[in-house]
mmCIF file of C-alpha atoms and ligand atoms in Angstrom:
data_model
loop_
_atom_site.group_PDB
_atom_site.id
_atom_site.type_symbol
_atom_site.label_atom_id
_atom_site.label_comp_id
_atom_site.label_asym_id
_atom_site.label_seq_id
_atom_site.Cartn_x
_atom_site.Cartn_y
_atom_site.Cartn_z
ATOM 1 C CA UNK A 1 -8.100 28.251 -0.779
ATOM 2 C CA UNK A 2 -10.506 31.028 0.474
ATOM 3 C CA UNK A 3 -11.629 33.697 -1.940
ATOM 4 C CA UNK A 4 -9.633 36.323 0.076
ATOM 5 C CA UNK A 5 -6.377 34.792 -0.835
ATOM 6 C CA UNK A 6 -7.227 33.256 -4.161
ATOM 7 C CA UNK A 7 -4.789 35.257 -6.670
ATOM 8 C CA UNK A 8 -7.479 35.121 -9.444
ATOM 9 C CA UNK A 9 -10.189 36.547 -7.210
ATOM 10 C CA UNK A 10 -7.744 39.290 -6.196
ATOM 11 C CA UNK A 11 -6.979 40.102 -9.772
ATOM 12 C CA UNK A 12 -10.634 40.352 -10.421
ATOM 13 C CA UNK A 13 -11.085 42.986 -7.711
ATOM 14 C CA UNK A 14 -7.923 44.743 -8.905
ATOM 15 C CA UNK A 15 -9.182 44.875 -12.450
ATOM 16 C CA UNK A 16 -12.548 46.522 -11.252
ATOM 17 C CA UNK A 17 -10.479 49.050 -9.293
ATOM 18 C CA UNK A 18 -8.063 49.681 -12.338
ATOM 19 C CA UNK A 19 -10.882 50.080 -14.814
ATOM 20 C CA UNK A 20 -12.748 52.511 -12.491
ATOM 21 C CA UNK A 21 -9.423 54.444 -11.944
ATOM 22 C CA UNK A 22 -8.778 54.801 -15.551
ATOM 23 C CA UNK A 23 -12.286 55.526 -16.636
ATOM 24 C CA UNK A 24 -12.722 52.671 -19.135
ATOM 25 C CA UNK A 25 -15.041 49.563 -19.201
ATOM 26 C CA UNK A 26 -12.295 47.210 -20.458
ATOM 27 C CA UNK A 27 -8.765 46.851 -21.782
ATOM 28 C CA UNK A 28 -7.544 44.993 -24.930
ATOM 29 C CA UNK A 29 -3.760 45.365 -24.274
ATOM 30 C CA UNK A 30 -1.417 45.637 -21.369
ATOM 31 C CA UNK A 31 2.308 46.726 -21.551
ATOM 32 C CA UNK A 32 4.799 46.261 -18.720
ATOM 33 C CA UNK A 33 7.773 48.531 -18.617
ATOM 34 C CA UNK A 34 11.003 47.014 -17.386
ATOM 35 C CA UNK A 35 14.465 48.455 -16.550
ATOM 36 C CA UNK A 36 15.401 51.065 -19.093
ATOM 37 C CA UNK A 37 11.979 51.363 -20.605
ATOM 38 C CA UNK A 38 10.355 54.180 -18.688
ATOM 39 C CA UNK A 39 11.992 56.810 -20.652
ATOM 40 C CA UNK A 40 11.078 55.514 -23.885
ATOM 41 C CA UNK A 41 7.335 55.478 -22.774
ATOM 42 C CA UNK A 42 7.453 58.940 -21.075
ATOM 43 C CA UNK A 43 6.402 60.657 -24.216
ATOM 44 C CA UNK A 44 3.389 58.410 -24.949
ATOM 45 C CA UNK A 45 0.203 60.510 -24.734
ATOM 46 C CA UNK A 46 -1.950 59.103 -21.878
ATOM 47 C CA UNK A 47 -5.438 59.875 -20.782
ATOM 48 C CA UNK A 48 -5.467 58.793 -17.199
ATOM 49 C CA UNK A 49 -3.075 57.565 -14.646
ATOM 50 C CA UNK A 50 -3.431 55.389 -11.463
ATOM 51 C CA UNK A 51 -1.049 54.529 -8.654
ATOM 52 C CA UNK A 52 -0.350 50.792 -8.443
ATOM 53 C CA UNK A 53 -0.180 50.918 -4.670
ATOM 54 C CA UNK A 54 -3.920 52.117 -4.525
ATOM 55 C CA UNK A 55 -5.144 48.996 -6.324
ATOM 56 C CA UNK A 56 -5.912 45.748 -4.484
ATOM 57 C CA UNK A 57 -2.875 43.332 -4.365
ATOM 58 C CA UNK A 58 -0.270 45.765 -5.677
ATOM 59 C CA UNK A 59 2.748 47.162 -3.682
ATOM 60 C CA UNK A 60 5.122 49.810 -4.472
ATOM 61 C CA UNK A 61 8.110 48.779 -6.608
ATOM 62 C CA UNK A 62 11.318 48.821 -4.699
ATOM 63 C CA UNK A 63 13.897 49.408 -7.459
ATOM 64 C CA UNK A 64 15.276 52.877 -8.527
ATOM 65 C CA UNK A 65 14.035 53.238 -12.017
ATOM 66 C CA UNK A 66 10.997 51.075 -11.549
ATOM 67 C CA UNK A 67 7.993 53.417 -11.204
ATOM 68 C CA UNK A 68 4.727 52.480 -9.641
ATOM 69 C CA UNK A 69 1.938 53.825 -11.795
ATOM 70 C CA UNK A 70 -0.303 52.577 -14.609
ATOM 71 C CA UNK A 71 -1.380 54.908 -17.430
ATOM 72 C CA UNK A 72 -4.186 54.585 -19.952
ATOM 73 C CA UNK A 73 -2.869 54.931 -23.540
ATOM 74 C CA UNK A 74 -4.630 54.268 -26.841
ATOM 75 C CA UNK A 75 -3.952 51.793 -29.741
ATOM 76 C CA UNK A 76 -4.052 53.016 -33.227
ATOM 77 C CA UNK A 77 -7.578 51.607 -33.437
ATOM 78 C CA UNK A 78 -8.615 53.458 -30.219
ATOM 79 C CA UNK A 79 -8.589 50.511 -27.986
ATOM 80 C CA UNK A 80 -7.587 50.943 -24.278
ATOM 81 C CA UNK A 81 -4.220 49.818 -23.257
ATOM 82 C CA UNK A 82 -2.806 49.886 -19.641
ATOM 83 C CA UNK A 83 0.966 50.843 -19.465
ATOM 84 C CA UNK A 84 2.423 49.557 -16.242
ATOM 85 C CA UNK A 85 5.419 51.495 -15.055
ATOM 86 C CA UNK A 86 7.208 49.001 -12.988
ATOM 87 C CA UNK A 87 6.844 45.438 -11.751
ATOM 88 C CA UNK A 88 7.228 43.102 -8.741
ATOM 89 C CA UNK A 89 10.250 40.798 -9.059
ATOM 90 C CA UNK A 90 10.749 37.370 -7.553
ATOM 91 C CA UNK A 91 13.850 38.487 -5.767
ATOM 92 C CA UNK A 92 11.689 40.712 -3.574
ATOM 93 C CA UNK A 93 10.719 37.696 -1.678
ATOM 94 C CA UNK A 94 7.003 38.142 -1.622
ATOM 95 C CA UNK A 95 6.495 34.980 -3.792
ATOM 96 C CA UNK A 96 5.358 34.246 -7.285
ATOM 97 C CA UNK A 97 1.706 35.396 -7.016
ATOM 98 C CA UNK A 98 2.541 39.263 -6.637
ATOM 99 C CA UNK A 99 5.005 38.899 -9.691
ATOM 100 C CA UNK A 100 2.181 37.921 -11.891
ATOM 101 C CA UNK A 101 -0.651 40.172 -10.321
ATOM 102 C CA UNK A 102 -0.481 42.784 -12.905
ATOM 103 C CA UNK A 103 -0.709 40.257 -15.697
ATOM 104 C CA UNK A 104 -3.700 38.478 -14.191
ATOM 105 C CA UNK A 105 -5.303 41.914 -13.299
ATOM 106 C CA UNK A 106 -5.004 42.954 -16.922
ATOM 107 C CA UNK A 107 -6.522 39.630 -18.244
ATOM 108 C CA UNK A 108 -9.281 40.160 -15.736
ATOM 109 C CA UNK A 109 -9.781 43.664 -17.119
ATOM 110 C CA UNK A 110 -10.345 42.121 -20.619
ATOM 111 C CA UNK A 111 -6.736 42.353 -22.074
ATOM 112 C CA UNK A 112 -6.034 39.657 -24.656
ATOM 113 C CA UNK A 113 -2.419 40.759 -25.474
ATOM 114 C CA UNK A 114 0.452 41.524 -23.181
ATOM 115 C CA UNK A 115 3.534 43.255 -24.102
ATOM 116 C CA UNK A 116 6.363 42.385 -21.692
ATOM 117 C CA UNK A 117 9.589 44.482 -21.695
ATOM 118 C CA UNK A 118 12.712 44.229 -19.765
ATOM 119 C CA UNK A 119 16.436 45.196 -19.392
ATOM 120 C CA UNK A 120 18.727 42.254 -19.480
ATOM 121 C CA UNK A 121 22.238 41.215 -19.799
ATOM 122 C CA UNK A 122 23.540 39.640 -23.027
ATOM 123 C CA UNK A 123 25.086 36.257 -23.345
ATOM 124 C CA UNK A 124 25.448 36.599 -27.118
ATOM 125 C CA UNK A 125 28.295 38.874 -28.184
ATOM 126 C CA UNK A 126 26.241 39.919 -31.339
ATOM 127 C CA UNK A 127 23.618 41.571 -29.117
ATOM 128 C CA UNK A 128 25.266 44.599 -27.628
ATOM 129 C CA UNK A 129 24.071 47.160 -24.971
ATOM 130 C CA UNK A 130 21.411 49.451 -26.352
ATOM 131 C CA UNK A 131 19.880 46.730 -28.567
ATOM 132 C CA UNK A 132 16.296 45.860 -28.399
ATOM 133 C CA UNK A 133 15.565 42.128 -28.837
ATOM 134 C CA UNK A 134 12.357 40.255 -29.476
ATOM 135 C CA UNK A 135 11.968 37.125 -27.341
ATOM 136 C CA UNK A 136 11.669 33.967 -29.395
ATOM 137 C CA UNK A 137 11.439 31.741 -26.310
ATOM 138 C CA UNK A 138 12.497 31.565 -22.852
ATOM 139 C CA UNK A 139 14.203 29.441 -20.147
ATOM 140 C CA UNK A 140 12.584 29.636 -16.833
ATOM 141 C CA UNK A 141 15.649 28.951 -14.370
ATOM 142 C CA UNK A 142 13.848 30.448 -11.454
ATOM 143 C CA UNK A 143 12.712 27.030 -10.120
ATOM 144 C CA UNK A 144 9.343 28.628 -9.518
ATOM 145 C CA UNK A 145 6.038 28.868 -11.301
ATOM 146 C CA UNK A 146 2.887 30.838 -11.004
ATOM 147 C CA UNK A 147 0.746 27.937 -11.530
ATOM 148 C CA UNK A 148 -0.499 25.776 -8.719
ATOM 149 C CA UNK A 149 -2.317 22.426 -9.212
ATOM 150 C CA UNK A 150 -2.714 20.368 -12.458
ATOM 151 C CA UNK A 151 -2.615 23.409 -14.866
ATOM 152 C CA UNK A 152 -0.847 21.604 -17.712
ATOM 153 C CA UNK A 153 -0.679 24.511 -20.195
ATOM 154 C CA UNK A 154 1.042 24.340 -23.588
ATOM 155 C CA UNK A 155 4.143 26.456 -23.839
ATOM 156 C CA UNK A 156 5.339 25.293 -27.313
ATOM 157 C CA UNK A 157 5.019 29.136 -28.615
ATOM 158 C CA UNK A 158 5.230 31.293 -25.549
ATOM 159 C CA UNK A 159 5.649 34.509 -27.485
ATOM 160 C CA UNK A 160 2.988 34.860 -30.239
ATOM 161 C CA UNK A 161 4.271 34.677 -33.767
ATOM 162 C CA UNK A 162 1.626 37.171 -34.890
ATOM 163 C CA UNK A 163 2.877 39.908 -32.420
ATOM 164 C CA UNK A 164 6.546 39.125 -33.368
ATOM 165 C CA UNK A 165 5.684 39.641 -37.058
ATOM 166 C CA UNK A 166 3.993 42.863 -36.107
ATOM 167 C CA UNK A 167 7.158 44.043 -34.266
ATOM 168 C CA UNK A 168 9.271 42.996 -37.336
ATOM 169 C CA UNK A 169 7.072 45.375 -39.340
ATOM 170 C CA UNK A 170 7.645 48.178 -36.964
ATOM 171 C CA UNK A 171 11.389 47.675 -37.083
ATOM 172 C CA UNK A 172 12.765 45.184 -39.600
ATOM 173 C CA UNK A 173 16.226 45.115 -37.912
ATOM 174 C CA UNK A 174 15.068 43.641 -34.643
ATOM 175 C CA UNK A 175 16.874 40.407 -33.878
ATOM 176 C CA UNK A 176 15.248 37.613 -31.927
ATOM 177 C CA UNK A 177 16.661 35.789 -29.005
ATOM 178 C CA UNK A 178 16.050 33.305 -26.020
ATOM 179 C CA UNK A 179 15.757 34.791 -22.568
ATOM 180 C CA UNK A 180 16.806 32.925 -19.400
ATOM 181 C CA UNK A 181 15.061 34.053 -16.289
ATOM 182 C CA UNK A 182 17.182 33.812 -13.264
ATOM 183 C CA UNK A 183 15.858 34.323 -9.571
ATOM 184 C CA UNK A 184 18.264 37.197 -8.865
ATOM 185 C CA UNK A 185 18.980 39.607 -7.247
ATOM 186 C CA UNK A 186 22.666 38.752 -7.461
ATOM 187 C CA UNK A 187 23.820 39.023 -11.196
ATOM 188 C CA UNK A 188 25.094 35.684 -12.525
ATOM 189 C CA UNK A 189 28.557 34.267 -11.885
ATOM 190 C CA UNK A 190 30.685 33.760 -14.913
ATOM 191 C CA UNK A 191 30.077 30.082 -14.858
ATOM 192 C CA UNK A 192 26.354 30.735 -14.658
ATOM 193 C CA UNK A 193 26.599 32.871 -17.784
ATOM 194 C CA UNK A 194 28.419 30.169 -19.510
ATOM 195 C CA UNK A 195 25.753 27.691 -18.494
ATOM 196 C CA UNK A 196 23.017 29.950 -19.719
ATOM 197 C CA UNK A 197 24.837 30.095 -23.144
ATOM 198 C CA UNK A 198 25.211 26.281 -23.363
ATOM 199 C CA UNK A 199 21.489 25.976 -22.508
ATOM 200 C CA UNK A 200 20.588 28.083 -25.396
ATOM 201 C CA UNK A 201 20.028 31.523 -23.884
ATOM 202 C CA UNK A 202 21.100 34.774 -25.705
ATOM 203 C CA UNK A 203 19.820 36.954 -22.748
ATOM 204 C CA UNK A 204 19.793 36.727 -19.038
ATOM 205 C CA UNK A 205 17.379 38.715 -16.868
ATOM 206 C CA UNK A 206 15.149 38.491 -13.689
ATOM 207 C CA UNK A 207 11.661 38.950 -15.089
ATOM 208 C CA UNK A 208 9.206 38.244 -17.865
ATOM 209 C CA UNK A 209 9.177 34.274 -18.021
ATOM 210 C CA UNK A 210 6.943 33.856 -15.066
ATOM 211 C CA UNK A 211 4.640 36.672 -16.293
ATOM 212 C CA UNK A 212 4.607 35.062 -19.632
ATOM 213 C CA UNK A 213 3.523 31.753 -18.073
ATOM 214 C CA UNK A 214 0.740 33.430 -16.197
ATOM 215 C CA UNK A 215 -0.522 35.138 -19.335
ATOM 216 C CA UNK A 216 -0.498 31.973 -21.444
ATOM 217 C CA UNK A 217 -2.576 30.256 -18.799
ATOM 218 C CA UNK A 218 -5.133 32.999 -19.450
ATOM 219 C CA UNK A 219 -4.965 32.772 -23.157
ATOM 220 C CA UNK A 220 -3.271 36.004 -23.708
ATOM 221 C CA UNK A 221 -0.980 36.624 -26.736
ATOM 222 C CA UNK A 222 2.517 37.628 -25.460
ATOM 223 C CA UNK A 223 5.163 39.803 -26.982
ATOM 224 C CA UNK A 224 8.478 39.947 -25.121
ATOM 225 C CA UNK A 225 11.102 42.619 -25.860
ATOM 226 C CA UNK A 226 14.346 42.939 -23.942
ATOM 227 C CA UNK A 227 16.690 45.877 -24.013
ATOM 228 C CA UNK A 228 20.277 44.700 -23.766
ATOM 229 C CA UNK A 229 21.623 47.053 -21.110
ATOM 230 C CA UNK A 230 24.885 45.067 -20.182
ATOM 231 C CA UNK A 231 27.004 42.210 -21.350
ATOM 232 C CA UNK A 232 26.482 39.450 -18.963
ATOM 233 C CA UNK A 233 29.054 38.940 -16.202
ATOM 234 C CA UNK A 234 32.386 37.683 -17.511
ATOM 235 C CA UNK A 235 31.880 39.070 -20.978
ATOM 236 C CA UNK A 236 32.567 42.601 -20.034
ATOM 237 C CA UNK A 237 35.907 43.890 -18.632
ATOM 238 C CA UNK A 238 34.180 45.581 -15.710
ATOM 239 C CA UNK A 239 31.764 44.365 -12.984
ATOM 240 C CA UNK A 240 28.098 45.023 -13.541
ATOM 241 C CA UNK A 241 26.457 48.067 -12.005
ATOM 242 C CA UNK A 242 22.847 49.311 -11.861
ATOM 243 C CA UNK A 243 24.188 52.691 -13.056
ATOM 244 C CA UNK A 244 25.326 51.028 -16.439
ATOM 245 C CA UNK A 245 21.802 49.610 -16.761
ATOM 246 C CA UNK A 246 20.236 52.994 -16.310
ATOM 247 C CA UNK A 247 22.556 54.606 -18.753
ATOM 248 C CA UNK A 248 21.912 52.188 -21.501
ATOM 249 C CA UNK A 249 18.215 52.772 -20.872
ATOM 250 C CA UNK A 250 18.781 56.476 -21.226
ATOM 251 C CA UNK A 251 20.760 56.175 -24.463
ATOM 252 C CA UNK A 252 18.020 53.935 -25.906
ATOM 253 C CA UNK A 253 15.135 56.315 -24.989
ATOM 254 C CA UNK A 254 14.370 57.499 -28.708
ATOM 255 C CA UNK A 255 14.624 53.945 -30.182
ATOM 256 C CA UNK A 256 12.365 52.412 -27.439
ATOM 257 C CA UNK A 257 9.837 55.360 -27.721
ATOM 258 C CA UNK A 258 9.510 54.853 -31.490
ATOM 259 C CA UNK A 259 9.098 51.063 -31.120
ATOM 260 C CA UNK A 260 6.414 51.407 -28.462
ATOM 261 C CA UNK A 261 4.671 53.968 -30.507
ATOM 262 C CA UNK A 262 5.007 51.969 -33.637
ATOM 263 C CA UNK A 263 3.614 48.733 -31.849
ATOM 264 C CA UNK A 264 0.720 50.628 -30.393
ATOM 265 C CA UNK A 265 -0.226 52.344 -33.546
ATOM 266 C CA UNK A 266 -0.565 49.001 -35.443
ATOM 267 C CA UNK A 267 -2.852 47.428 -32.683
HETATM 268 I I1 8IG B 1 19.108 45.235 -16.502
HETATM 269 O O1 8IG B 1 23.096 40.800 -16.526
HETATM 270 C C1 8IG B 1 19.784 43.465 -16.056
HETATM 271 N N1 8IG B 1 19.038 42.538 -15.473
HETATM 272 N N2 8IG B 1 20.087 38.128 -14.281
HETATM 273 N N3 8IG B 1 21.585 39.522 -15.470
HETATM 274 C C2 8IG B 1 20.395 39.396 -14.952
HETATM 275 N N4 8IG B 1 19.500 40.305 -14.831
HETATM 276 C C3 8IG B 1 19.750 41.352 -15.309
HETATM 277 C C4 8IG B 1 21.073 41.733 -16.034
HETATM 278 C C5 8IG B 1 21.982 40.728 -15.965
HETATM 279 N N5 8IG B 1 21.026 42.887 -16.380
#
């Protein structure tokens, strides 16, 4: 593979551009905001902002409600954290490398921890719309992987216990669940939702798992938090709509805001 197309080399170039745009020399933390999370993060004070489309290897997100910027925010101990508003999804058809480019860029910029958030459907009737859920594990049902070649990384504990403990200290009521990543963009059939439940999933979505794999390869500690925005297909009386997803996000804004603030404060 030539340097020009090596995703790790591209991430290094993007990291240099990102650090220059944000005016810092390194990051310690990256946070990716998924569907429904932007409102919760809107009030976090930030010191600088860059447009993703201006950085090597990034393109503008295509979904309404998925922004295209990255902000510099501070942890409680004053460390630099990059807050990515929006992500590239596998269903956009650009391949896996663009899906994990933000993760690799963050790692190349020094980040050792990654907080991945998403909006998702619930397969578990106890997890209702508006509920944030910590990921305990995931099922990668995409048939894809960001890793190429003999990169036999350990995935026994994809989501760091230390970061889950931290999140439980922020909010002692947070449940944990297993997230199944589907390729999308179609939502699941009722049979696929039943399948996911039988396989051990509590949540279904279209992100996060592949990014977690890319982060683990680079030694990052990962925290995954899903916002349940809808009951998975077949569990609700009405068909799924993107409007319902946005509405659940809007109603959860205060809770997601204090969760993000509480996590950052403790880092
Ligand atoms: I937001 O019900 C959101 N994203 N696969 N299924 C899948 N992805 C989702 C869902 C859902 N809700």
